[in-house]
Amino acid sequence: MKITNVRTRVFEWKGHTVPPQPHFCSNAMDELWDRGDSMGTFRFHGWTTVEVETDSGIVGLGNVALAPRIAKAIIDQYLTPLVIGQDPFDYEYLWQRMYRSTHAWGRKGIGMAAISGVDIAIWDVMGKALGKPVFKLLGGRTKEKIPCYASKLYRTDLNEMQREAQSYLDQGFKAMKMRFGYGPKDGPQGVRENLNSVAAVREVIGEDIDLMLECYMGWNLEYAKRILPKLERFQPRWLEEPVIADDIDGYVELNKLTSIPISGGEHEFTHYGFRQLLEQRAVSVVQYDTNRVGGITAARKINAIAESFSVPVIPHAGQMHNYHLTMASLASPMSEFFPVHDVEIGNELFYYLFKGDPEPVDGFLDLDDDVPGLGLELNEQYFDQFNIIE
């Protein structure tokens, strides 16, 4: 079997979106003097689909969520010529070929996200060719079902946050993640607002439900050191991305400072990047996203390294490309799950573009042993809500 073509399409959402709200979620732009929607650069209202076609008629489906038009151009111009005519089962060779030939400019960021999309599609091809789900190719089932946590709870009215938290309890979730809305430039009042929001959610869910806290790189080291001791009484399972991804020394210092586990890695790339994080004890929870980090070929290596450090791997965003790795790895105790709702930040766009993702039942997800490949298809029901670029 040989790869004969790689088809890429960009899907840009033109349907209904939830308008931006103030203090919705802290983020890396917050320290700058700026007007307007600080979350604007972190809203993902477009997606690149990657279809790897073979001479056997099997088509593998991959995806890229970052900078979709640029990802498409990288795949079309640089990566496709490297995989045409090759055996998809030589996946390690193909990954290294893409990685090394683009090394001067593509080793992190959108270049690696583009490689991820092709690599995911190649694994989908292999699963379909063997008639096995991808997780069976990665080691098989390591858990009966995958525990998952509800991931939304953006900073809104506190009563609304409490109602949302209660809805997740009613659905059977035993864990959930909330976002902070305030950072360093908001001063002591912002600190109080952040603490009040955590207290409001804890009041509803009690002490027996895991609560994760998300900063999305919106704090700096000084601010994080000031607020962390005040957060310890809420016993969060982790504090996510307190500072920008490049401040590895900051992560190291915070991870030593507090009893709260510090998590990160959503904006890190390849097993080389994660080896650095783990060797320096910068994070206590690894959170790569397979469609950014280098695809399944890279992610499985990260899982092995993390397991040797006894650091759990809980990939960002859920979604099938992450679920298969979680199911097959003892290093991954649970998954993130974004509830289906109107398009807001953009992670929820996955459900409008693809079909096949499992629905959680009582806080657990399961994968079908009999569905080959990733188990995803394009969801043509909503194609009229997208601007599609071939």
Coordinates of C-alpha atoms in Angstrom, one line a residue:
M1 CA 0.0 0.0 0.0
K2 CA 1.3 3.4 -1.0
I3 CA 0.2 7.0 -0.3
T4 CA -1.1 8.6 -3.5
N5 CA -2.4 12.0 -2.4
V6 CA -2.9 14.3 0.6
R7 CA -6.0 16.5 0.4
T8 CA -6.3 19.4 2.7
R9 CA -9.3 21.7 3.3
V10 CA -9.8 24.7 5.5
F11 CA -13.2 25.0 7.2
E12 CA -13.9 28.5 8.6
W13 CA -17.0 28.8 10.7
K14 CA -19.5 31.3 9.6
G15 CA -22.4 30.2 11.7
H16 CA -23.6 31.5 15.1
T17 CA -21.0 32.3 17.7
V18 CA -21.2 33.3 21.3
P19 CA -20.0 36.9 21.5
P20 CA -16.9 37.8 23.7
Q21 CA -17.4 38.6 27.3
P22 CA -15.2 40.7 29.6
H23 CA -13.0 38.7 32.0
F24 CA -14.1 35.5 30.2
C25 CA -10.7 33.8 30.6
S26 CA -7.2 35.0 31.5
N27 CA -4.7 34.6 28.7
A28 CA -1.2 35.5 27.6
M29 CA -2.4 38.9 26.1
D30 CA -3.6 40.1 29.5
E31 CA -0.3 41.8 30.5
L32 CA -0.4 44.1 27.5
W33 CA -2.2 47.4 27.3
D34 CA -4.8 46.6 24.8
R35 CA -8.4 47.3 23.8
G36 CA -11.0 44.9 22.7
D37 CA -11.2 41.1 23.0
S38 CA -8.0 39.9 24.6
M39 CA -9.0 36.3 23.8
G40 CA -9.3 37.1 20.1
T41 CA -6.0 35.5 19.1
F42 CA -6.9 32.4 21.1
R43 CA -10.3 31.8 19.4
F44 CA -10.1 28.9 17.0
H45 CA -13.0 29.3 14.5
G46 CA -11.3 27.4 11.7
W47 CA -9.9 23.9 11.2
T48 CA -7.8 22.1 8.6
T49 CA -8.8 18.6 7.6
V50 CA -6.1 16.3 6.2
E51 CA -7.1 13.3 4.1
V52 CA -4.3 10.9 3.3
E53 CA -5.3 8.8 0.3
T54 CA -3.8 5.4 -0.7
D55 CA -3.7 3.2 -3.7
S56 CA -5.9 0.6 -1.8
G57 CA -8.7 3.1 -1.6
I58 CA -8.3 3.6 2.2
V59 CA -8.4 7.3 3.2
G60 CA -7.1 8.4 6.6
L61 CA -8.5 11.5 8.3
G62 CA -6.3 13.9 10.3
N63 CA -6.8 17.5 11.5
V64 CA -5.1 20.7 12.5
A65 CA -6.7 23.4 14.7
L66 CA -3.9 26.0 14.8
A67 CA -3.6 28.7 12.1
P68 CA -5.5 26.6 9.5
R69 CA -4.7 28.5 6.3
I70 CA -1.0 28.4 7.2
A71 CA -1.2 24.7 8.1
K72 CA -2.8 23.9 4.8
A73 CA 0.0 25.8 2.9
I74 CA 2.7 23.9 4.8
I75 CA 1.2 20.5 4.2
D76 CA 0.5 21.2 0.5
Q77 CA 3.9 22.7 -0.3
Y78 CA 6.3 21.0 2.0
L79 CA 4.9 17.8 3.6
T80 CA 2.8 16.2 0.9
P81 CA 5.8 15.7 -1.5
L82 CA 7.6 13.9 1.4
V83 CA 4.9 11.2 1.9
I84 CA 3.6 10.6 -1.7
G85 CA 4.6 7.2 -2.9
Q86 CA 5.6 6.0 0.6
D87 CA 4.2 3.1 2.7
P88 CA 2.0 4.5 5.5
F89 CA 3.2 1.7 7.8
D90 CA 6.7 3.3 7.7
Y91 CA 5.2 6.0 10.0
E92 CA 8.4 6.6 12.0
Y93 CA 10.4 7.1 8.9
L94 CA 7.7 9.5 7.5
W95 CA 7.6 11.4 10.8
Q96 CA 11.3 11.8 10.9
R97 CA 11.4 12.8 7.2
M98 CA 8.8 15.6 7.8
Y99 CA 10.4 16.7 11.1
R100 CA 14.0 16.8 9.8
S101 CA 13.3 18.4 6.4
T102 CA 11.4 21.3 8.0
H103 CA 13.7 21.6 11.1
A104 CA 15.0 25.0 10.2
W105 CA 11.5 26.5 10.7
G106 CA 9.0 23.9 11.7
R107 CA 10.2 22.2 14.9
K108 CA 7.7 24.0 17.1
G109 CA 4.4 25.8 16.6
I110 CA 2.4 25.6 13.4
G111 CA 5.0 23.6 11.5
M112 CA 4.7 20.8 14.1
A113 CA 0.9 21.1 14.1
A114 CA 0.9 20.6 10.3
I115 CA 3.1 17.4 10.7
S116 CA 0.6 16.3 13.4
G117 CA -2.3 16.5 11.0
V118 CA -0.6 14.3 8.4
D119 CA 0.7 11.8 11.1
I120 CA -2.8 11.4 12.6
A121 CA -4.2 10.6 9.2
I122 CA -1.5 8.1 8.6
W123 CA -2.4 6.3 11.8
D124 CA -6.0 6.3 10.7
V125 CA -5.0 4.6 7.5
M126 CA -3.1 1.9 9.4
G127 CA -6.0 1.2 11.7
K128 CA -8.4 0.9 8.8
A129 CA -6.0 -1.3 6.8
L130 CA -5.7 -3.7 9.7
G131 CA -9.4 -3.5 10.7
K132 CA -8.4 -2.3 14.2
P133 CA -9.0 0.8 16.2
V134 CA -5.9 2.9 16.6
F135 CA -5.7 2.3 20.3
K136 CA -5.3 -1.4 19.6
L137 CA -2.2 -0.5 17.5
L138 CA -0.8 1.6 20.4
G139 CA -1.0 -1.2 23.0
G140 CA -4.6 -1.9 23.4
R141 CA -7.1 -1.2 26.2
T142 CA -5.5 -0.3 29.5
K143 CA -8.7 0.7 31.2
E144 CA -12.3 -0.5 31.0
K145 CA -13.5 3.1 30.4
I146 CA -11.9 6.5 30.3
P147 CA -12.8 8.8 33.2
C148 CA -13.2 12.4 31.9
Y149 CA -13.7 15.8 33.3
A150 CA -16.1 18.5 32.1
S151 CA -14.0 21.4 30.8
K152 CA -15.8 24.8 30.5
L153 CA -16.8 27.0 33.5
Y154 CA -15.4 30.2 31.9
R155 CA -15.6 33.2 34.2
T156 CA -19.1 34.6 34.1
D157 CA -21.6 35.6 36.7
L158 CA -21.0 33.5 39.8
N159 CA -24.6 32.3 40.0
E160 CA -24.3 31.1 36.4
M161 CA -21.1 29.3 37.1
Q162 CA -22.7 27.6 40.0
R163 CA -25.7 26.5 37.8
E164 CA -23.2 25.2 35.2
A165 CA -21.2 23.3 37.9
Q166 CA -24.4 21.7 39.2
S167 CA -25.3 20.6 35.6
Y168 CA -22.1 18.6 35.4
L169 CA -22.8 17.0 38.8
D170 CA -26.2 16.0 37.5
Q171 CA -24.6 14.4 34.4
G172 CA -22.4 12.3 36.7
F173 CA -19.0 14.0 36.3
K174 CA -16.7 13.5 39.2
A175 CA -14.3 16.2 38.0
M176 CA -14.5 19.6 36.2
K177 CA -12.3 22.5 35.2
M178 CA -12.9 26.2 35.6
R179 CA -11.1 29.3 34.2
F180 CA -9.9 32.4 35.9
G181 CA -10.9 35.7 34.6
Y182 CA -8.4 38.1 36.3
G183 CA -4.7 38.5 36.3
P184 CA -1.9 40.8 37.4
K185 CA -3.2 44.1 35.9
D186 CA -6.4 43.7 37.8
G187 CA -4.7 44.2 41.2
P188 CA -6.0 43.0 44.6
Q189 CA -9.6 43.2 43.5
G190 CA -8.8 40.8 40.7
V191 CA -7.3 38.4 43.2
R192 CA -10.5 38.6 45.3
E193 CA -12.6 37.9 42.2
N194 CA -10.5 34.9 41.3
L195 CA -10.8 33.5 44.9
N196 CA -14.5 34.2 45.0
S197 CA -15.1 32.3 41.7
V198 CA -13.3 29.2 43.1
A199 CA -15.2 29.4 46.3
A200 CA -18.5 29.7 44.5
V201 CA -17.8 26.5 42.5
R202 CA -16.5 24.6 45.5
E203 CA -19.7 25.6 47.4
V204 CA -21.7 23.7 44.8
I205 CA -19.5 20.6 44.2
G206 CA -18.2 20.0 47.7
E207 CA -14.9 18.4 48.6
D208 CA -15.3 15.0 46.9
I209 CA -15.2 16.3 43.3
D210 CA -11.9 17.1 41.6
L211 CA -11.6 20.8 40.6
M212 CA -9.0 21.9 38.1
L213 CA -8.0 25.6 37.7
E214 CA -7.0 27.1 34.3
C215 CA -4.9 30.3 33.9
Y216 CA -4.2 29.9 30.2
M217 CA -0.8 31.7 30.5
G218 CA -2.6 34.8 31.9
W219 CA -0.4 35.3 35.0
N220 CA 3.2 36.0 35.6
L221 CA 5.6 34.5 38.1
E222 CA 5.2 37.2 40.8
Y223 CA 1.4 37.1 40.6
A224 CA 1.3 33.3 40.7
K225 CA 3.5 33.2 43.8
R226 CA 1.2 35.7 45.5
I227 CA -2.1 33.9 44.8
L228 CA -1.1 30.2 45.0
P229 CA -0.9 30.0 48.8
K230 CA -4.5 31.5 48.9
L231 CA -5.7 28.8 46.5
E232 CA -4.3 25.8 48.4
R233 CA -7.3 25.7 50.8
F234 CA -9.6 24.8 47.8
Q235 CA -7.4 21.6 47.1
P236 CA -7.4 21.9 43.3
R237 CA -6.2 18.8 41.4
W238 CA -3.9 21.1 39.4
L239 CA -3.3 24.7 38.3
E240 CA -2.9 24.9 34.6
E241 CA -0.5 27.0 32.6
P242 CA 0.0 29.8 35.1
V243 CA 2.7 31.5 33.0
I244 CA 3.7 31.6 29.3
A245 CA 5.0 28.4 27.9
D246 CA 8.5 29.6 27.3
D247 CA 9.0 30.5 31.0
I248 CA 10.2 27.0 32.0
D249 CA 12.1 28.3 35.0
G250 CA 8.9 29.9 36.2
Y251 CA 7.1 26.5 36.0
V252 CA 10.0 24.9 37.9
E253 CA 9.8 27.5 40.7
L254 CA 6.0 27.3 41.0
N255 CA 6.0 23.5 41.0
K256 CA 8.5 23.5 43.9
L257 CA 6.6 26.3 45.7
T258 CA 3.2 24.9 46.3
S259 CA 1.3 21.7 47.2
I260 CA -0.9 22.4 44.1
P261 CA 0.4 20.3 41.1
I262 CA 1.3 22.6 38.2
S263 CA 0.3 21.4 34.8
G264 CA 1.2 22.4 31.3
G265 CA 2.4 21.3 27.9
E266 CA -0.5 22.4 25.7
H267 CA 1.9 24.7 24.0
E268 CA 5.0 22.4 24.0
F269 CA 6.1 20.2 21.1
T270 CA 7.7 16.8 20.5
H271 CA 9.3 14.4 22.9
Y272 CA 12.4 16.6 23.1
G273 CA 10.4 19.5 24.5
F274 CA 8.7 17.3 27.1
R275 CA 11.9 15.6 28.1
Q276 CA 13.1 19.1 29.1
L277 CA 9.9 19.8 31.1
L278 CA 10.1 16.4 32.9
E279 CA 13.8 16.4 33.7
Q280 CA 13.5 19.9 35.2
R281 CA 10.4 18.9 37.2
A282 CA 8.6 21.8 35.6
V283 CA 5.2 20.2 35.5
S284 CA 3.3 17.6 37.6
V285 CA 0.8 16.9 34.8
V286 CA 1.5 16.7 31.1
Q287 CA -1.1 18.2 28.8
Y288 CA 0.0 17.9 25.1
D289 CA -2.5 18.0 22.3
T290 CA -1.9 15.3 19.7
N291 CA -2.9 17.5 16.8
R292 CA -0.2 20.0 17.8
V293 CA 2.6 18.1 19.6
G294 CA 3.7 16.1 16.5
G295 CA 0.9 13.6 16.1
I296 CA 0.4 10.1 17.5
T297 CA 4.0 9.1 16.6
A298 CA 5.4 11.9 18.9
A299 CA 2.7 11.6 21.6
R300 CA 3.3 7.9 22.2
K301 CA 7.0 8.7 22.9
I302 CA 6.0 11.5 25.3
N303 CA 3.7 9.0 27.2
A304 CA 6.6 6.6 27.6
I305 CA 8.9 9.3 29.0
A306 CA 6.2 10.7 31.3
E307 CA 5.5 7.2 32.6
S308 CA 9.2 6.8 33.6
F309 CA 8.9 10.0 35.6
S310 CA 5.5 8.9 37.2
V311 CA 3.9 12.1 35.8
P312 CA 0.4 11.6 34.5
V313 CA -0.5 12.6 30.9
I314 CA -3.9 14.2 30.5
P315 CA -4.1 15.5 26.9
H316 CA -5.7 18.9 26.1
A317 CA -9.1 19.1 24.5
G318 CA -10.3 15.5 24.5
Q319 CA -11.2 14.5 20.9
M320 CA -10.5 11.2 19.2
H321 CA -6.8 11.7 18.4
N322 CA -6.3 12.1 22.2
Y323 CA -8.7 9.4 23.4
H324 CA -7.0 6.6 21.6
L325 CA -3.7 7.5 23.2
T326 CA -5.3 7.8 26.7
M327 CA -7.0 4.4 26.3
A328 CA -3.7 2.7 25.4
S329 CA -1.5 4.3 28.0
L330 CA -1.2 3.5 31.6
A331 CA 0.4 7.0 32.0
S332 CA -3.0 8.6 31.1
P333 CA -5.5 8.3 33.9
M334 CA -8.3 10.5 32.4
S335 CA -9.3 12.7 29.5
E336 CA -10.6 16.3 29.1
F337 CA -14.1 16.7 27.6
F338 CA -15.5 19.9 26.2
P339 CA -19.3 19.9 26.5
V340 CA -21.1 20.3 23.3
H341 CA -22.5 23.9 23.0
D342 CA -22.5 26.9 20.7
V343 CA -19.3 27.9 19.1
E344 CA -17.4 30.1 21.6
I345 CA -13.6 29.6 21.9
G346 CA -13.5 27.1 19.1
N347 CA -12.7 23.7 20.7
E348 CA -16.4 22.9 20.5
L349 CA -16.1 23.4 16.7
F350 CA -14.8 19.8 16.5
Y351 CA -18.3 18.5 17.0
Y352 CA -19.6 20.5 14.1
L353 CA -16.9 19.3 11.7
F354 CA -16.4 15.7 12.8
K355 CA -18.7 12.8 13.9
G356 CA -17.8 9.7 15.8
D357 CA -16.6 11.1 19.1
P358 CA -18.0 9.2 22.1
E359 CA -20.5 10.8 24.5
P360 CA -19.7 10.6 28.2
V361 CA -21.9 8.6 30.4
D362 CA -21.7 9.2 34.2
G363 CA -18.3 10.9 33.7
F364 CA -16.8 8.1 31.5
L365 CA -16.0 7.7 27.9
D366 CA -15.5 4.5 26.0
L367 CA -14.1 3.5 22.6
D368 CA -15.4 0.8 20.3
D369 CA -13.2 -2.3 19.9
D370 CA -14.7 -3.0 16.5
V371 CA -14.5 0.4 14.7
P372 CA -11.2 0.6 12.7
G373 CA -8.9 3.6 12.6
L374 CA -9.8 6.6 14.7
G375 CA -13.5 6.2 14.2
L376 CA -14.0 9.7 12.8
E377 CA -15.8 11.0 9.7
L378 CA -16.4 14.4 8.4
N379 CA -19.8 15.7 9.5
E380 CA -21.4 17.0 6.3
Q381 CA -24.5 18.1 8.1
Y382 CA -23.0 21.4 9.0
F383 CA -20.9 22.0 5.9
D384 CA -23.2 24.9 4.9
Q385 CA -22.1 26.7 8.1
F386 CA -18.5 26.8 6.9
N387 CA -16.5 28.7 4.4
I388 CA -14.5 25.8 2.8
I389 CA -11.2 26.4 1.1
E390 CA -9.7 23.7 -1.1

